Each structure stands twice: as structure tokens, then as C-alpha cells.
Backbone as JSON, one array per atom type, in Angstrom:
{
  "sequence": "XXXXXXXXXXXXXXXXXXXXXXXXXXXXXXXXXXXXXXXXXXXXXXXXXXXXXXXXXXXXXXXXXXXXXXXXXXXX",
  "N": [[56.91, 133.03, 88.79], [57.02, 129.95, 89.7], [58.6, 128.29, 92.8], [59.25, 125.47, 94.74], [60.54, 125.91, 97.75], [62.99, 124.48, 98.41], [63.93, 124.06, 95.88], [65.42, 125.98, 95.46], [67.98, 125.64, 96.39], [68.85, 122.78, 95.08], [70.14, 123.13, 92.58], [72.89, 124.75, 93.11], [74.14, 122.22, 95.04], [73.98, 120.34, 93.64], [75.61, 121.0, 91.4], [78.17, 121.53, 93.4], [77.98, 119.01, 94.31], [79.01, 117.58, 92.55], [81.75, 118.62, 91.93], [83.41, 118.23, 93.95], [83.07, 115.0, 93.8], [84.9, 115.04, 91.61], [87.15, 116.08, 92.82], [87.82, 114.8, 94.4], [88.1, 112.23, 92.76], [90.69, 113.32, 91.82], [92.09, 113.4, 93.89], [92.78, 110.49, 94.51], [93.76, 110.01, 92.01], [96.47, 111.54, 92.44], [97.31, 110.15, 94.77], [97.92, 107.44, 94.21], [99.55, 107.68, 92.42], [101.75, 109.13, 93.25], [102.09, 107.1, 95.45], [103.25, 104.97, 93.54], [105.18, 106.06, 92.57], [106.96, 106.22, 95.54], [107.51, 103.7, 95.62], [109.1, 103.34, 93.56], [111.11, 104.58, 94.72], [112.03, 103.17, 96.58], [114.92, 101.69, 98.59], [115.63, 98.32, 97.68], [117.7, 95.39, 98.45], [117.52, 93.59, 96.59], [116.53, 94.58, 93.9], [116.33, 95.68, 90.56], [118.99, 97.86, 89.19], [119.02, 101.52, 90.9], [118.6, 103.75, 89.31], [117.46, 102.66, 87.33], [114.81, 101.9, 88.26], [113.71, 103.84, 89.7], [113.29, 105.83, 87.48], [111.31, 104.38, 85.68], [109.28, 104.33, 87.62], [108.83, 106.86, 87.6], [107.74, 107.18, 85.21], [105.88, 106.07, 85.23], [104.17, 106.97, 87.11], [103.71, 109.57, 85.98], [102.24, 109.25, 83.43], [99.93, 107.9, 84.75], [99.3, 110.61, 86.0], [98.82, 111.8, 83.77], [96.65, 110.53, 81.88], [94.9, 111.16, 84.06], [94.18, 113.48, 83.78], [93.72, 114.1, 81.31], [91.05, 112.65, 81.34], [89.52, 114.6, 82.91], [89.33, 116.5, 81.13], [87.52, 115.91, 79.43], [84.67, 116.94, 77.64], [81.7, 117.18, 79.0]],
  "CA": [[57.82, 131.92, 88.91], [56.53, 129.15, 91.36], [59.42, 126.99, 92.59], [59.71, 125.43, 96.1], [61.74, 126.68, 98.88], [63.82, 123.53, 98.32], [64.04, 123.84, 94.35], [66.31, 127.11, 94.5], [69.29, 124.78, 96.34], [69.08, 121.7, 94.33], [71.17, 123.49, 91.58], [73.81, 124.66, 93.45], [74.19, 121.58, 95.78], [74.32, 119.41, 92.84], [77.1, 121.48, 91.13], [79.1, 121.27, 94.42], [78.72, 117.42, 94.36], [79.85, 117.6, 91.25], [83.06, 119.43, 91.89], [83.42, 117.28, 95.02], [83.6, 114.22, 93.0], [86.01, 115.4, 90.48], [88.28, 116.75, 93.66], [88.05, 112.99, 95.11], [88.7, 111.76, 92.15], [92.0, 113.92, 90.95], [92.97, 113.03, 94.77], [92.54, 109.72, 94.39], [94.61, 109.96, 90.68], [97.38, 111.96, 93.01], [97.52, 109.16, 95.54], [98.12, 105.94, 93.34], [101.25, 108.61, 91.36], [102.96, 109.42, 94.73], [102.53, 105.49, 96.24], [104.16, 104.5, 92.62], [106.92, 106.97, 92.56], [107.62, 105.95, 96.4], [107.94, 102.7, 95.35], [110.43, 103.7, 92.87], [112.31, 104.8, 95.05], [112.6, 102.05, 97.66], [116.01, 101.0, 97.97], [115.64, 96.89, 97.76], [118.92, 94.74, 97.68], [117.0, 92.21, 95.23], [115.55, 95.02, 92.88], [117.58, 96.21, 89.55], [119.81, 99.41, 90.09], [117.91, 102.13, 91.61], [118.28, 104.8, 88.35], [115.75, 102.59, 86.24], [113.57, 101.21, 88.5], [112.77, 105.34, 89.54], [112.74, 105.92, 86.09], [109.93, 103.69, 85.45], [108.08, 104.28, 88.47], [108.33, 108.36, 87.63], [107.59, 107.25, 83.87], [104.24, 105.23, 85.23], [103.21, 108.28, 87.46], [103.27, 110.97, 85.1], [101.16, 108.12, 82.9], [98.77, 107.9, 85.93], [98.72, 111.87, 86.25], [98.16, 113.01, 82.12], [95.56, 110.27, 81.68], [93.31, 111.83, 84.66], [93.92, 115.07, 82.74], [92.48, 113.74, 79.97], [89.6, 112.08, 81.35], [88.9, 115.7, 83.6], [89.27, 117.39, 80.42], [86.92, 115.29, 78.37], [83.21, 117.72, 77.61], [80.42, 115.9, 79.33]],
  "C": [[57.47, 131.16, 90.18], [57.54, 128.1, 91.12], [59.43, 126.92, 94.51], [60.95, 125.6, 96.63], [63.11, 125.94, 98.46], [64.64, 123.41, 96.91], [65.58, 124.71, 94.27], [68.02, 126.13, 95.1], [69.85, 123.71, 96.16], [70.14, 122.01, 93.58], [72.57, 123.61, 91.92], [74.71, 123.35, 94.26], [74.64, 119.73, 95.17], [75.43, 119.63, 92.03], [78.28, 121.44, 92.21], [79.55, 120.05, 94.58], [79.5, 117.08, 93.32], [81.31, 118.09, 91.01], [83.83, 118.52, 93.54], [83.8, 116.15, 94.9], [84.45, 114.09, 92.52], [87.71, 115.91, 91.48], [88.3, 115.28, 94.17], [88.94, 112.27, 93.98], [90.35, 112.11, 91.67], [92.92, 113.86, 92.69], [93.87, 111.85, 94.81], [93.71, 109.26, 93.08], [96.2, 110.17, 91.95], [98.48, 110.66, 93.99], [98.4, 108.06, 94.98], [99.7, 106.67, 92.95], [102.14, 108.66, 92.82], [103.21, 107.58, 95.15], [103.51, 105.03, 94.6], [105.33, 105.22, 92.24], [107.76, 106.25, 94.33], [108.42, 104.27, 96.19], [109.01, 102.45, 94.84], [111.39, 103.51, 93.26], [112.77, 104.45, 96.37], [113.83, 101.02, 97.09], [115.9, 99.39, 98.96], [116.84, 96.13, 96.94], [118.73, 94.01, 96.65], [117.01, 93.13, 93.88], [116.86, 95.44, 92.16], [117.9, 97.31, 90.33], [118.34, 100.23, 90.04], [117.71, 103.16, 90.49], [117.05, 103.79, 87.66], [115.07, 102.42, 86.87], [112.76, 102.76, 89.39], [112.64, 105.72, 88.62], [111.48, 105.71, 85.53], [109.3, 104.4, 86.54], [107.92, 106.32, 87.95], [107.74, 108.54, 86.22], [105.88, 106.81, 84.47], [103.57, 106.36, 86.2], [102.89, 109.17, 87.06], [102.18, 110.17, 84.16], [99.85, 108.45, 83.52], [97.88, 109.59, 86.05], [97.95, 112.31, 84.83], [97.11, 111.7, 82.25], [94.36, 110.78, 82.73], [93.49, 113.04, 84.17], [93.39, 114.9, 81.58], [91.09, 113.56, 80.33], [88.85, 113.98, 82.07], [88.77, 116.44, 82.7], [88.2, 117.27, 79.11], [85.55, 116.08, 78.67], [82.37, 116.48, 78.01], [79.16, 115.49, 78.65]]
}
């Protein structure tokens, strides 16, 4: 088996970026769901009452969260 010195930690190094990515990304998913739930639940004298408009915003973050569970769950 002839492989350079360098060959044997390509594999691993590329599976790490790879899991690296996918942890950025499902941060990144996390992020956007929390700033749209906080939003929710900013109390603004203008905005409708405060039960729907956290409603929605906890309806559009769980949205935000199951579609990156889909996409992380999709075979490559």
C-alpha cells in the first residue's frame, strides 16, 4: 500500500469539515428560530395583542427548525 504521509489525513479532515459545516449550519438554522421567537415576543404598543403575534412567531420557528431537519436528514 503506497500512500503519502499526507494521504492518510485527508479522509478524516475532510469528514470533520464536513460535520463542521452541518454544525454551522444547524447553528445558523437555531439562530434565525430564537431571533424570530424573540421578536414574538416583543411587547410593541402598535403591534396586534401579544397571544397571536407569539403564536406566529413560535409557529414560524418551529417552521424554520423541522425544515433544517429535513434538509440534515436528506441522503447525500
Amino acid at each position: 500500500m503506497n500512500t503519502h504521509p499526507g494521504e492518510r489525513h485527508e479522509q478524516p479532515l475532510a469528514a470533520l469539515d464536513e460535520r463542521v459545516l452541518a454544525l454551522e449550519d444547524r447553528v445558523t438554522v437555531l439562530a434565525e428560530a430564537l431571533r424570530v421567537l424573540a421578536h414574538g415576543l416583543e411587547d410593541l404598543p402598535t403591534a396586534e395583542p401579544a397571544g397571536r403575534r407569539a403564536a406566529e412567531a413560535a409557529r414560524q420557528a418551529y417552521d424554520l427548525l423541522l425544515a433544517a431537519g429535513r434538509h440534515t436528514s436528506e441522503p447525500e
